[in-house]
GROMACS .gro file of C-alpha atoms in nm:
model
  157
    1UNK     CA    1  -0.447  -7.705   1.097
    2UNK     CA    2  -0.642  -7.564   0.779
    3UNK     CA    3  -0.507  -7.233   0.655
    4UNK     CA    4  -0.881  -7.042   0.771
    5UNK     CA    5  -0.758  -7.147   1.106
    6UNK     CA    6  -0.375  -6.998   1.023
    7UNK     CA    7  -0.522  -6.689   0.895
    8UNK     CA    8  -0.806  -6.676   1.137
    9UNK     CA    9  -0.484  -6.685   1.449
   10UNK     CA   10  -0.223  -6.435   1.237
   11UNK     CA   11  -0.531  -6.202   1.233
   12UNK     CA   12  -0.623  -6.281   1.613
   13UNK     CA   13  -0.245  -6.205   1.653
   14UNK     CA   14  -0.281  -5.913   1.475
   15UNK     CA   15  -0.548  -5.776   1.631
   16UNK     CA   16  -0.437  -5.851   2.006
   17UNK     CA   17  -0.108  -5.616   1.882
   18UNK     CA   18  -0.328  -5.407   1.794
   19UNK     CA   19  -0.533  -5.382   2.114
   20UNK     CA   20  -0.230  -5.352   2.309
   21UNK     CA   21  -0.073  -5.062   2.091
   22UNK     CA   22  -0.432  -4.903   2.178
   23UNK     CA   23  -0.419  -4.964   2.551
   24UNK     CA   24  -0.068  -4.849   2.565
   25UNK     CA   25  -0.094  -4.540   2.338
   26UNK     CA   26  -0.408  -4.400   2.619
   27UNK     CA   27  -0.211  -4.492   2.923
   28UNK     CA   28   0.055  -4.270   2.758
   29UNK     CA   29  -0.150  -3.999   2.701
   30UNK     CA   30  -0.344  -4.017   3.020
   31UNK     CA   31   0.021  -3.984   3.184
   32UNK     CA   32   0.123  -3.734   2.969
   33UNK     CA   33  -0.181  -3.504   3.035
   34UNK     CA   34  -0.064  -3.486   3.382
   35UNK     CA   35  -0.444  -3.610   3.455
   36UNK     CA   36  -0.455  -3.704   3.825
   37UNK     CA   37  -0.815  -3.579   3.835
   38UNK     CA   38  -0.906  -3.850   3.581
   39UNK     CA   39  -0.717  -4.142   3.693
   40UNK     CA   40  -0.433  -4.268   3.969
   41UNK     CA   41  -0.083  -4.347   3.848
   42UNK     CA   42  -0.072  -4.672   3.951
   43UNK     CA   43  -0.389  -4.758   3.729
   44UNK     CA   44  -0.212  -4.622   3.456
   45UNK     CA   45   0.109  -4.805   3.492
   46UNK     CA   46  -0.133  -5.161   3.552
   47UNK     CA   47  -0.321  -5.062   3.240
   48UNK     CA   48   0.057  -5.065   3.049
   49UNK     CA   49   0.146  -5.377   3.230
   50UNK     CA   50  -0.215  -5.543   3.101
   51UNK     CA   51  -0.134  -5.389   2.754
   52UNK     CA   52   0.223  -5.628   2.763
   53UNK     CA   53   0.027  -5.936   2.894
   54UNK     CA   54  -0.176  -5.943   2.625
   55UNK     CA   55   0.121  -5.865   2.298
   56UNK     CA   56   0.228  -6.218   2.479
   57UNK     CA   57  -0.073  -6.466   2.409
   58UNK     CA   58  -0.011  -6.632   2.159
   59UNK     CA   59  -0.384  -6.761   2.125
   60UNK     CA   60  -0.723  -6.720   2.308
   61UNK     CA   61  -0.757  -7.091   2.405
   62UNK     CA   62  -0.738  -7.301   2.707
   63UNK     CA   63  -0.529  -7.128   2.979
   64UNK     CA   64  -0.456  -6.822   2.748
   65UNK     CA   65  -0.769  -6.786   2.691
   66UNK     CA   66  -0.836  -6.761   3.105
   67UNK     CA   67  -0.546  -6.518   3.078
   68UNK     CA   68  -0.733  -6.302   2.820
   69UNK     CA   69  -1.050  -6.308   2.978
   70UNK     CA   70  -0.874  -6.194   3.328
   71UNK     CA   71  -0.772  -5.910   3.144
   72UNK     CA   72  -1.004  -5.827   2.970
   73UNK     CA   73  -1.195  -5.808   3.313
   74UNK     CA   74  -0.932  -5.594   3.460
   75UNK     CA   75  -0.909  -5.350   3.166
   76UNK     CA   76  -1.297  -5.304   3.217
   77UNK     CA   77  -1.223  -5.259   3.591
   78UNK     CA   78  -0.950  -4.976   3.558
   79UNK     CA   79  -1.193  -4.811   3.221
   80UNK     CA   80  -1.475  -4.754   3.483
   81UNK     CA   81  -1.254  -4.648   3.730
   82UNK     CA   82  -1.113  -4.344   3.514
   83UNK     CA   83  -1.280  -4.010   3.632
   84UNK     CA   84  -1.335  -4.155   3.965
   85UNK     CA   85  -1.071  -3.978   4.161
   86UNK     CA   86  -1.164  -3.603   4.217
   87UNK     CA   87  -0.934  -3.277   4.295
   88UNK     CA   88  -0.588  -3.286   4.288
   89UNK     CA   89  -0.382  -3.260   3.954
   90UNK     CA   90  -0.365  -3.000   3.655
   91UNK     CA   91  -0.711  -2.936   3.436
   92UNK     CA   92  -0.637  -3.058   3.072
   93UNK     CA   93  -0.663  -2.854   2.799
   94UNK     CA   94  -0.907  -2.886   2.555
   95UNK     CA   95  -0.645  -3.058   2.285
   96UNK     CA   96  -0.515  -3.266   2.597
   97UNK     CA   97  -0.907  -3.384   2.643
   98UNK     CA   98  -0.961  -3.417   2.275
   99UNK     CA   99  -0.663  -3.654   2.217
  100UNK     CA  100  -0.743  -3.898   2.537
  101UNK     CA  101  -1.123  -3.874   2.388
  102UNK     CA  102  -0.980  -3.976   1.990
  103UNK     CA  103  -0.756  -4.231   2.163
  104UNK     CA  104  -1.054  -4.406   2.362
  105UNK     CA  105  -1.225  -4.382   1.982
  106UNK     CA  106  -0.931  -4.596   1.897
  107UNK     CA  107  -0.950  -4.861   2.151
  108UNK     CA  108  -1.301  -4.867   2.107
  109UNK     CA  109  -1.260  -4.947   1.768
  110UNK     CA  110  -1.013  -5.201   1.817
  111UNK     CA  111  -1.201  -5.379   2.067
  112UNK     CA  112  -1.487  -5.400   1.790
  113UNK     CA  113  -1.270  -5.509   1.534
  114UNK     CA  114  -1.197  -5.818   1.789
  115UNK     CA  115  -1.546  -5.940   1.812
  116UNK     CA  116  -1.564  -6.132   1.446
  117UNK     CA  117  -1.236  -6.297   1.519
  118UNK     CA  118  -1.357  -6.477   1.847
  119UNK     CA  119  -1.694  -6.609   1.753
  120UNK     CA  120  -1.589  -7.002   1.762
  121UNK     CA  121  -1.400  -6.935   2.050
  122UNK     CA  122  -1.697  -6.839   2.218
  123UNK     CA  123  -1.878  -7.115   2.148
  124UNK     CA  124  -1.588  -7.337   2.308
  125UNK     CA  125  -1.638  -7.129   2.622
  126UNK     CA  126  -2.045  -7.138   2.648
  127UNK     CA  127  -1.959  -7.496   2.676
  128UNK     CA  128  -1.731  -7.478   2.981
  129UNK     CA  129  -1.987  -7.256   3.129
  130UNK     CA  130  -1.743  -6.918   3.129
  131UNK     CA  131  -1.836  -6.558   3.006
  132UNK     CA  132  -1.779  -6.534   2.664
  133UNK     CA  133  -1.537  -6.308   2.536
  134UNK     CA  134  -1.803  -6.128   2.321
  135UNK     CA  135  -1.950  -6.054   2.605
  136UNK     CA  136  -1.645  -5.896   2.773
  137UNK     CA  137  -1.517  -5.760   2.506
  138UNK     CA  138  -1.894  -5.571   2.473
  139UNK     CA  139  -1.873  -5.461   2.859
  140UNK     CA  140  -1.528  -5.308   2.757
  141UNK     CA  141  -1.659  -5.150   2.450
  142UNK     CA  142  -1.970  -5.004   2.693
  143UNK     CA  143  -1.696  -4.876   2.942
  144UNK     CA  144  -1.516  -4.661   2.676
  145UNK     CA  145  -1.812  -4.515   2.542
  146UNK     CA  146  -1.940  -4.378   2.880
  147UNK     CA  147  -1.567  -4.257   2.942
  148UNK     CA  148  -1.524  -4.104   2.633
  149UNK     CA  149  -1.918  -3.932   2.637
  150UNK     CA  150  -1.762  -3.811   3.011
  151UNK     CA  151  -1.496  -3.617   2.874
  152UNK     CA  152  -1.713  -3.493   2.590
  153UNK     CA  153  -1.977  -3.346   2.844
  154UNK     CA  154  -1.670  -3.159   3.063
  155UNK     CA  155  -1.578  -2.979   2.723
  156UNK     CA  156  -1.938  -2.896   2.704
  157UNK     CA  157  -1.938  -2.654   3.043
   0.00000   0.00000   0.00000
């Protein structure tokens, strides 16, 4: 192995910590927010247990990288899900909203920062005929943004 392909999987390491630490750190403030009205419990706690999955790869390639894309697919799921459950639960306050809405900043960011990293791992997977990660990773990233631009708009009224 050359040492750009050491760095290039210490900094893939890095950054899957990362994304974890991001996942984990909203779940925990969804929870603490007491914000039924935004999202189930259960979603939460498999949005923690998703977080853990992913600290574990070790790389994004052959069945790891099946593994990653499974999440990633079922992080996107539970993102678009968030807001869908009505009534029920406490309001948050405007520094509960604000927080969840800085912490979705954060995972968006961190799912950006991913996208450089994964670029020849990509092109292994056009070849196999799966959806890139780039492109997951991008339907995650569009997820965030239209939950985070949701809980800007109910600080607006």
């Amino acid at each position: 192995m050359s040492t750009d392909q050491g760095q290039d999987r210490t900094s893939l390491g890095v950054q899957l910590d990362n994304l974890a630490v991001a996942i984990k750190k909203l779940a925990n403030s969804l929870i603490r927010a007491e914000s039924a009205y935004l999202v189930e419990s259960q979603v939460v706690n498999r949005l923690v247990s998703i977080a853990a999955r992913i600290e574990h790869l070790k790389s994004l390639e052959e069945d790891e990288g099946e593994v990653f894309a499974s999440l990633l697919k079922g992080i996107t799921d539970i993102l678009q899900s968030i807001g869908d459950v009505s009534g029920g639960g406490q309001k948050q306050s405007v520094e509960e909203r604000a927080k969840i809405i800085r912490l979705f900043k954060m995972l968006e960011q961190e799912t950006i920062s991913l996208l450089p990293l994964i670029r020849s791992l990509d092109e292994q997977r056009k070849e196999r005929k799966f959806d890139t990660f780039g492109g997951l990773l991008q339907r995650m990233v569009d997820a965030i943004q239209e939950k985070r631009h949701m809980l800007m708009r109910k600080d607006d009224k």
